[in-house]
Coordinates of C-alpha atoms and ligand atoms in Angstrom, one line a residue:
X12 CA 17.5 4.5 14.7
X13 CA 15.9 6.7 17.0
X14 CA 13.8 4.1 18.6
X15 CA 14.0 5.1 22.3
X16 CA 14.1 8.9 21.9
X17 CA 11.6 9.3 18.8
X18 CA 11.4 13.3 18.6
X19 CA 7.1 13.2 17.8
X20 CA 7.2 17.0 17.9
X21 CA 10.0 17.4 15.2
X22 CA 8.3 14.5 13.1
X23 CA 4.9 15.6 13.1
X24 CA 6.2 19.2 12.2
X25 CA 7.2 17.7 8.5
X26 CA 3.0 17.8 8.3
X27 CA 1.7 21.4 7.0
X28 CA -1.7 20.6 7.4
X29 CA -1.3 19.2 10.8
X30 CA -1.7 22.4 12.1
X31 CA -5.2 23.2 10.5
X32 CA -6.9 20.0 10.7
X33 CA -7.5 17.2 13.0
X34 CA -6.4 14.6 10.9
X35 CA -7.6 11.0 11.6
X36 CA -8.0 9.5 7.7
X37 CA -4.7 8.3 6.4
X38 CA -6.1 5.5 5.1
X39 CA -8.0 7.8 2.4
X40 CA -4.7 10.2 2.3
X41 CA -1.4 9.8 3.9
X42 CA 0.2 13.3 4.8
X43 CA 3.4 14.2 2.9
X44 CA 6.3 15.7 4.9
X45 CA 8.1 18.8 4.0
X46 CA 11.0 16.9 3.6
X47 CA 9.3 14.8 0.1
X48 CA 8.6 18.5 -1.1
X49 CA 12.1 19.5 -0.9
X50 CA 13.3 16.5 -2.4
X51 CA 11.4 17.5 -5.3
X52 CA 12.0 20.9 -5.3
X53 CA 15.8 19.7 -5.5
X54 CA 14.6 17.8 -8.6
X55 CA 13.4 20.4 -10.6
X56 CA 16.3 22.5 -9.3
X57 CA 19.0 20.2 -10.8
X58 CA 16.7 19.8 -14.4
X59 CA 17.2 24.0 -14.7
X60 CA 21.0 23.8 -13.5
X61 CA 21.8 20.1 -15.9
X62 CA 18.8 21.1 -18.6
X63 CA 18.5 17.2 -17.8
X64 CA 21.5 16.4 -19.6
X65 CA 22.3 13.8 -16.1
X66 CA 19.0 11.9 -16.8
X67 CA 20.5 8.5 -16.8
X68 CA 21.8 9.2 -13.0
X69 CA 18.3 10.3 -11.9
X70 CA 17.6 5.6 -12.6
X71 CA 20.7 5.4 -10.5
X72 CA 18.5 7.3 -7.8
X73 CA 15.3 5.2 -8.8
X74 CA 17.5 2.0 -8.0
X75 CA 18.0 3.5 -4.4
X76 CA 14.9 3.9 -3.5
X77 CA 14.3 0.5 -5.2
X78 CA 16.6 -0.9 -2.4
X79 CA 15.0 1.4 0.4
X80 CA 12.1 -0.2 -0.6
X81 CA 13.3 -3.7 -0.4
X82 CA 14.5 -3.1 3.0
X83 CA 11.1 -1.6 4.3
X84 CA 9.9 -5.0 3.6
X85 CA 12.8 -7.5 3.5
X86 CA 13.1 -8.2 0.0
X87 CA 16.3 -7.7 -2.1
X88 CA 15.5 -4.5 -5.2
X89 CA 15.5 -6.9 -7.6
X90 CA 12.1 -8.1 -6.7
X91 CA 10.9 -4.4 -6.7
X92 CA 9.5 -2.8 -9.7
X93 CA 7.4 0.6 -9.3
X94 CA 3.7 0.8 -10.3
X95 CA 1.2 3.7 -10.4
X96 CA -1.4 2.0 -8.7
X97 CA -2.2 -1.0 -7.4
X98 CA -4.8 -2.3 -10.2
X99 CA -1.9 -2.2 -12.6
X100 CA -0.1 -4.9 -10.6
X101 CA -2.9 -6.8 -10.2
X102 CA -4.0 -6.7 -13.8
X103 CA -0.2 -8.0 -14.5
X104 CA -0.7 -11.3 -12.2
X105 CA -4.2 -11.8 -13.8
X106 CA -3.0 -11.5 -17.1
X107 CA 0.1 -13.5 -17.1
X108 CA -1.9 -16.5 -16.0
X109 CA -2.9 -19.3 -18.5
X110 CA -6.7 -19.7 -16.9
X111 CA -8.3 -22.6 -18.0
X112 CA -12.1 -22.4 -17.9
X113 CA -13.5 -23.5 -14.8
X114 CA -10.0 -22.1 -12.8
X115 CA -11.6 -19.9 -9.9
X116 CA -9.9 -16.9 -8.0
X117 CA -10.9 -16.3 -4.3
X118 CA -10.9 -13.1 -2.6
X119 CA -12.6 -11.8 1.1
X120 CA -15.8 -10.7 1.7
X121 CA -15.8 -6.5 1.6
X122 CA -12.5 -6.7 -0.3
X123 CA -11.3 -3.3 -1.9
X124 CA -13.0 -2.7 -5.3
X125 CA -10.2 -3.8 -7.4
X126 CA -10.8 -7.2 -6.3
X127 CA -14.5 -7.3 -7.1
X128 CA -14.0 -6.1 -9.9
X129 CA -12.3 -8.7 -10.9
X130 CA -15.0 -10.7 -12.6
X131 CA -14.6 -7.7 -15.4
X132 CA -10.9 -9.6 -16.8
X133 CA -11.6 -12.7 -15.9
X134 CA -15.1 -14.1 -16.8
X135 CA -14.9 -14.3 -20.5
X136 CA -12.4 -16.9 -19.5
X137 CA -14.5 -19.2 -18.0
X138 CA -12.7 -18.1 -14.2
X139 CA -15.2 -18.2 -11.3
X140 CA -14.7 -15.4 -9.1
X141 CA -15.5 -16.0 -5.1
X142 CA -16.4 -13.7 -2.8
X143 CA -15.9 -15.3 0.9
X144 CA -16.7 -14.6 4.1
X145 CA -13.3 -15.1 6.6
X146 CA -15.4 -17.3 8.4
X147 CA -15.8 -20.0 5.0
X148 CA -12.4 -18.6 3.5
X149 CA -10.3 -21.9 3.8
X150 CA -13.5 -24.5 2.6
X151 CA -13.8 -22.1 -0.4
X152 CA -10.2 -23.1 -1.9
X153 CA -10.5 -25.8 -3.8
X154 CA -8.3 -28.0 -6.6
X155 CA -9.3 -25.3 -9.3
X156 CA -8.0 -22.4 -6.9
X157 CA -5.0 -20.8 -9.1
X158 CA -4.8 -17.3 -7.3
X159 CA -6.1 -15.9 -3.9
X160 CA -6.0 -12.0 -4.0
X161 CA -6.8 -9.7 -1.0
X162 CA -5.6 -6.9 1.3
X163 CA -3.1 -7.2 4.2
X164 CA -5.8 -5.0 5.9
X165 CA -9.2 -4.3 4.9
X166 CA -10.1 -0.5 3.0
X167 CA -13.4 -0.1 5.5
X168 CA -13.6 -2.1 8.5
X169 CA -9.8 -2.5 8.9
X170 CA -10.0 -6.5 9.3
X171 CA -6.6 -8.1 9.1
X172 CA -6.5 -12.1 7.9
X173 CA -3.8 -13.8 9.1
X174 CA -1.6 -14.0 6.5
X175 CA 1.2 -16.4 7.8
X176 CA -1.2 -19.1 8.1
X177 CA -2.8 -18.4 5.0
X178 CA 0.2 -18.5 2.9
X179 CA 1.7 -21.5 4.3
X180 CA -1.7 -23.3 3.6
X181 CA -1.9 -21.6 -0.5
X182 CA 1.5 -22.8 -0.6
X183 CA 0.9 -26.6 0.5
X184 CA -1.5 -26.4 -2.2
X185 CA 0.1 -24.5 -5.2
X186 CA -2.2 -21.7 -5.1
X187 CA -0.5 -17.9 -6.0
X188 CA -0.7 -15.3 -3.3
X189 CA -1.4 -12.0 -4.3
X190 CA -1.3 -9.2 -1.2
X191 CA -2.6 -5.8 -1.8
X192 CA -0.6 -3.9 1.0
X193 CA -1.5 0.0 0.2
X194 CA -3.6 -0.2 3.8
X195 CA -0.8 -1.6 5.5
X196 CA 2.4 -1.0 4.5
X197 CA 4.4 2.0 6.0
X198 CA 2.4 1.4 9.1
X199 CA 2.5 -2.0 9.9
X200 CA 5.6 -4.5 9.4
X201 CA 5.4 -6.8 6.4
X202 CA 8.1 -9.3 6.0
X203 CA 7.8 -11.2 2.7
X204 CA 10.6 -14.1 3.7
X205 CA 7.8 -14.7 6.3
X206 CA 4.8 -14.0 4.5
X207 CA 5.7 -15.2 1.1
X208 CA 4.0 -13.7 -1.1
X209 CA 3.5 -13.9 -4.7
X210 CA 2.9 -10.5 -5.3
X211 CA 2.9 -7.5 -2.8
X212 CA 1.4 -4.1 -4.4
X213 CA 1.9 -0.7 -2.3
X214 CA 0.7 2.3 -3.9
X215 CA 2.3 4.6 -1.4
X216 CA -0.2 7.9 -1.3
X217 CA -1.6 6.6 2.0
X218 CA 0.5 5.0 4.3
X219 CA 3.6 5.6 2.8
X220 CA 3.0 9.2 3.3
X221 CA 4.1 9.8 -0.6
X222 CA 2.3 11.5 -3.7
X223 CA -0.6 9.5 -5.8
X224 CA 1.2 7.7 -8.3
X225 CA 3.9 6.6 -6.9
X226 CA 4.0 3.1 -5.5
X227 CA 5.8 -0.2 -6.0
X228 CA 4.8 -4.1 -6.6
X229 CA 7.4 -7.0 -5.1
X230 CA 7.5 -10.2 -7.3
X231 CA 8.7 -13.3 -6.0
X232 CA 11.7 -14.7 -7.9
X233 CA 9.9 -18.1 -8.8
X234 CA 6.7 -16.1 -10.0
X235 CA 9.3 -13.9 -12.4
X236 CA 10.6 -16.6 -14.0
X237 CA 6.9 -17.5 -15.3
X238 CA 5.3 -14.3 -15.5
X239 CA 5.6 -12.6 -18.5
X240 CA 5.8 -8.8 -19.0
X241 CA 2.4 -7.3 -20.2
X242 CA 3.8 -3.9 -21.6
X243 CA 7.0 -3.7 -23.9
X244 CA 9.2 -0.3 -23.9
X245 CA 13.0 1.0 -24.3
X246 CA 13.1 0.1 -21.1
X247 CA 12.5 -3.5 -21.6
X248 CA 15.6 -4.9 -23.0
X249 CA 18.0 -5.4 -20.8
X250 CA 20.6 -2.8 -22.1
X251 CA 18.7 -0.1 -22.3
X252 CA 20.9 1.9 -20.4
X253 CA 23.2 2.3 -23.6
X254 CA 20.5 5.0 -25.1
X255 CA 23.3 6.1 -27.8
X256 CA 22.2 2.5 -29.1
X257 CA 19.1 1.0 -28.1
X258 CA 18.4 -2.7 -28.8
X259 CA 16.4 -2.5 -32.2
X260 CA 14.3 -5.9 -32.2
X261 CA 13.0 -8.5 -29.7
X262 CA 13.7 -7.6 -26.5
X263 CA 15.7 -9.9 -24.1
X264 CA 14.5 -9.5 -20.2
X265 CA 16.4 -8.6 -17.4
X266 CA 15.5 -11.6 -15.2
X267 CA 14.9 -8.6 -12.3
X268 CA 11.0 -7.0 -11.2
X269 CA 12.7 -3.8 -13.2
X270 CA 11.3 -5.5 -16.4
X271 CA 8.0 -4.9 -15.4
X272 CA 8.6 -1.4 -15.6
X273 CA 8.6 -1.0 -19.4
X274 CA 9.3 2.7 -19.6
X275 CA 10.2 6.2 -18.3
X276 CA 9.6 6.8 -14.2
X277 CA 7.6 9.4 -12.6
X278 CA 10.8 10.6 -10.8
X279 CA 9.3 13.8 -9.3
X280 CA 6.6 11.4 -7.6
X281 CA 9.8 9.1 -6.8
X282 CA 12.1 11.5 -5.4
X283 CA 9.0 12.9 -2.4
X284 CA 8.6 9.0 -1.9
X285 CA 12.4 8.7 -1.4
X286 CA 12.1 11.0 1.4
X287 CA 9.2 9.6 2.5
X288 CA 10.5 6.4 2.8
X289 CA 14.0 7.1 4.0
X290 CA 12.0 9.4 7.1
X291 CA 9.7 6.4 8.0
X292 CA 12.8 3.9 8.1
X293 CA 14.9 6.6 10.4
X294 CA 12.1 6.6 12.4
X295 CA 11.9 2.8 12.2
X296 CA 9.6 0.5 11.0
X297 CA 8.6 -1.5 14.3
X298 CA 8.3 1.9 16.5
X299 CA 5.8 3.1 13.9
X300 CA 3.8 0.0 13.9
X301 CA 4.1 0.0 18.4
X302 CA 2.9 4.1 17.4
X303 CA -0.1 3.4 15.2
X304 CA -1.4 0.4 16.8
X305 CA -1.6 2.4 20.3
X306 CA -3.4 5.5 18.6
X307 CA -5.8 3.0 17.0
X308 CA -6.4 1.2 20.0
X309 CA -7.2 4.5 22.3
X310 CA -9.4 5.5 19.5
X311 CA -11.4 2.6 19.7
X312 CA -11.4 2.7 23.7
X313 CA -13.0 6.5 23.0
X314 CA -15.3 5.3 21.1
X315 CA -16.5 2.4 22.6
X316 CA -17.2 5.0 25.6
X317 CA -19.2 6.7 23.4
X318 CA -21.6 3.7 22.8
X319 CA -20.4 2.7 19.5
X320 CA -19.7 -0.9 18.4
X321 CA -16.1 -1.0 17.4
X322 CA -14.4 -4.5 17.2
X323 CA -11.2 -4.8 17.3
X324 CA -9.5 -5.0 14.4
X325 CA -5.3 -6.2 14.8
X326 CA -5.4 -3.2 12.7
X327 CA -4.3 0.4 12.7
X328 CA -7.5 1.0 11.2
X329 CA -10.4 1.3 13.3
X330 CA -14.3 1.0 12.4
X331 CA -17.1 2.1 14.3
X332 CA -21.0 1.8 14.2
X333 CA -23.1 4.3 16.4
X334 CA -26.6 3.0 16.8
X335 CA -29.3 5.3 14.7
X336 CA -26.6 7.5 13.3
X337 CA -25.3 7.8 9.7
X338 CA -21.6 7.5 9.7
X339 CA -21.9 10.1 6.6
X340 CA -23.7 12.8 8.5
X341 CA -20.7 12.2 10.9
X342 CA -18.0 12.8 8.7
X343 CA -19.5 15.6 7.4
X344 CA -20.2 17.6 10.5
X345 CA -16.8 16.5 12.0
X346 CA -15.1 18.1 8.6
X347 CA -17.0 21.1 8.7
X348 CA -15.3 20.9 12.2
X349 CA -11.7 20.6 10.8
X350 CA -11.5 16.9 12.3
X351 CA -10.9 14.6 9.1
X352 CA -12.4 11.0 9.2
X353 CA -14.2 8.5 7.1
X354 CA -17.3 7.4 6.3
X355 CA -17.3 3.6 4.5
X356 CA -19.4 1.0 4.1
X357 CA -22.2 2.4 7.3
X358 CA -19.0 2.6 9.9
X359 CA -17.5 5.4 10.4
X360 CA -13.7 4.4 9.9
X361 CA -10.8 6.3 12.2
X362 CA -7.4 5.9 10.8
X363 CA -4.1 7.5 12.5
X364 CA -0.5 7.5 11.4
X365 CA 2.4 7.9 13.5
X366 CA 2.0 11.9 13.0
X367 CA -1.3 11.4 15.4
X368 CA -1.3 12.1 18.8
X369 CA -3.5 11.7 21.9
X370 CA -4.4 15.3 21.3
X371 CA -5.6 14.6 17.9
X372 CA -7.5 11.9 19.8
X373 CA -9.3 14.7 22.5
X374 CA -10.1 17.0 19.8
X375 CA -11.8 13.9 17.5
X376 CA -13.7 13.2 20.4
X377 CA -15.1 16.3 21.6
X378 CA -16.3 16.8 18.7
X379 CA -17.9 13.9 18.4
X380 CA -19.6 13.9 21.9
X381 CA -20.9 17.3 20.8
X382 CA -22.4 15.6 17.6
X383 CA -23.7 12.5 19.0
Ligands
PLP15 C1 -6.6 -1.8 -0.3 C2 -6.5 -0.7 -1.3 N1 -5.8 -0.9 -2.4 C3 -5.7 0.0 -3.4 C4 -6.3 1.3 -3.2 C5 -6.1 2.3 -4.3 O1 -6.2 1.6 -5.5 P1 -5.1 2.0 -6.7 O2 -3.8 1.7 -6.1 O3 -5.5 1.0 -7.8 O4 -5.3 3.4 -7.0 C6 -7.0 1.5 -2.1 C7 -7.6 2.9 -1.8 O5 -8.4 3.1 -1.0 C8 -7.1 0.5 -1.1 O6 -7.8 0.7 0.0

């Protein structure tokens, strides 16, 4: 751990574009350190040396990420199974639930897409979807509540629910928990023996700092041992690691999140993550969260000086309303000034990592003092 001396110059050198842009949108794009390039690069270098004649030892390096993983958030890698994006792990809670018409699902208000989008799988069902207001979230859960779904930090205006409370209450109740932590995790803490969810799903391209594609969904042991597998592969019976003979007929499960999985890996995409993850957890996970939430913070505090209305969040993400102005026209102009932020939803959303700096902060806004 490097928690007292934390070299920011070294880190933030792993970022190439660091040094062109002013970079304030991680939550569209996490940056990808040079170190998750060479990892890669050491990939395809050991295919041309082994013509991948070792391919059964690049799972063996799947499994220790797998555990990485697990530690980020305090789970054990057998609850781990990697996704490529987050709908997928979604679309596997929502399918492997017997709905019974009249069953409703609840998500927040200004939820991600996927969520809303929900209606799409589930009305032919008979399933009522609800869309809730934080403010009515509680009174809207009800005896015919099976799952509640939603982000650990809102996409747009970085709201964070308290999710503690809010599992403790689903669980008095019997309702599933499903946590969408792709805004969240890799810059703030999640602990699942204290959260308890049912499902977490990370895709890792933002936060995480890894490629698109490469992510990870946790599953509670007790939701395993009801949720059935929605794809079938080689990979789904458990011996599938004897590839001289693969099972030939029904396959048996490996009571472990692996059996999600169903087939090959995307180990190029896994490998940069590996590093990715690995750098983060050097770093450590609670200095990055103290990092982020400090950077947020000041750039709200700037903001707010500039006359905008920007609530505070709990967030690493921060959201910000100037009277008159379209947060579009802002991003635009600020890009075409090399300063990278986000327009969604009418705010204009700020979004540092734990590569930002205060100097980031000075440039961003400059620039937008010049533009206002
Ligand atoms: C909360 C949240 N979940 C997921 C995603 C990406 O979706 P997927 O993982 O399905 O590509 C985003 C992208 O902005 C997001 O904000």
């Amino acid at each position: 751990m490097m928690q007292t001396t934390t070299d920011w110059v070294t880190i933030r050198a792993q970022f190439r574009a660091l040094s062109d842009w002013t970079y304030l949108n991680s939550a569209t794009f996490g940056q990808v350190p040079q170190c998750a390039i060479e990892a890669v690069d050491r990939h395809w270098q050991r295919r041309d040396q082994l013509a991948c004649g070792d391919f059964l030892s690049w799972y063996d390096d799947a499994d220790r990420l797998r555990t990485a993983v697990a530690s980020l958030i305090h789970a054990s890698a057998e609850d781990i199974a990697f996704i490529g994006n987050t709908s997928t792990a979604l679309a596997l809670m929502v399918a492997g639930l017997d709905w019974r018409p009249g069953d409703n699902v609840v998500t927040l208000a200004h939820e991600f897409p996927n969520f809303l989008y929900l209606p799409a799988l589930l009305e032919h069902q008979g399933v009522e979807f609800r869309e809730t207001p934080w403010e009515r979230f509680y009174e809207s859960i009800d005896e015919r509540t099976r799952l509640v779904a939603l982000s650990q930090v809102n996409y747009s205006n970085g709201f964070r629910p308290p999710l503690e409370e809010l599992s403790k209450f689903l669980r008095q109740r019997g309702v599933l928990l499903f946590v969408d932590g792709t805004q969240s995790v890799g810059a703030l803490q999640f602990d699942v023996r204290k959260t308890q969810p049912d499902m977490l799903a990370v895709h890792g391209y933002k936060w995480l700092i890894s490629p698109t594609g490469a992510g990870f969904v946790y599953v509670a042991k007790a939701l395993r041992q009801r949720l059935s597998p929605r794809e079938v592969g080689w990979r789904s019976h458990h011996t599938w690691r004897e590839v001289d003979n693969l099972h030939h007929g029904v396959p048996e499960f490996k009571e472990s999140a692996e059996k999600y999985e169903s087939g090959g890996l995307p180990f190029p995409l896994l490998y940069a993550m590996e590093a990715s993850v690995n750098l983060m957890l050097e770093i450590g996970p609670d200095v990055i969260e103290r990092r982020v939430l400090e950077l947020a913070d000041a750039a709200r505090k700037r903001m707010l000086q500039l006359g905008a209305d920007a609530p505070e969040t709990g967030s690493q993400i921060v959201s910000a309303k100037f009277p008159g102005v379209d947060p579009s026209d802002l991003a635009r102009e600020l890009k075409a000034r090399h300063v990278l932020v986000a327009a969604r939803h009418g705010h204009l959303r700020v979004s540092p990592h734990f590569y930002n700096t205060e100097e980031d902060l000075d440039r961003f806004t400059e620039e937008l003092r010049a533009l206002l």
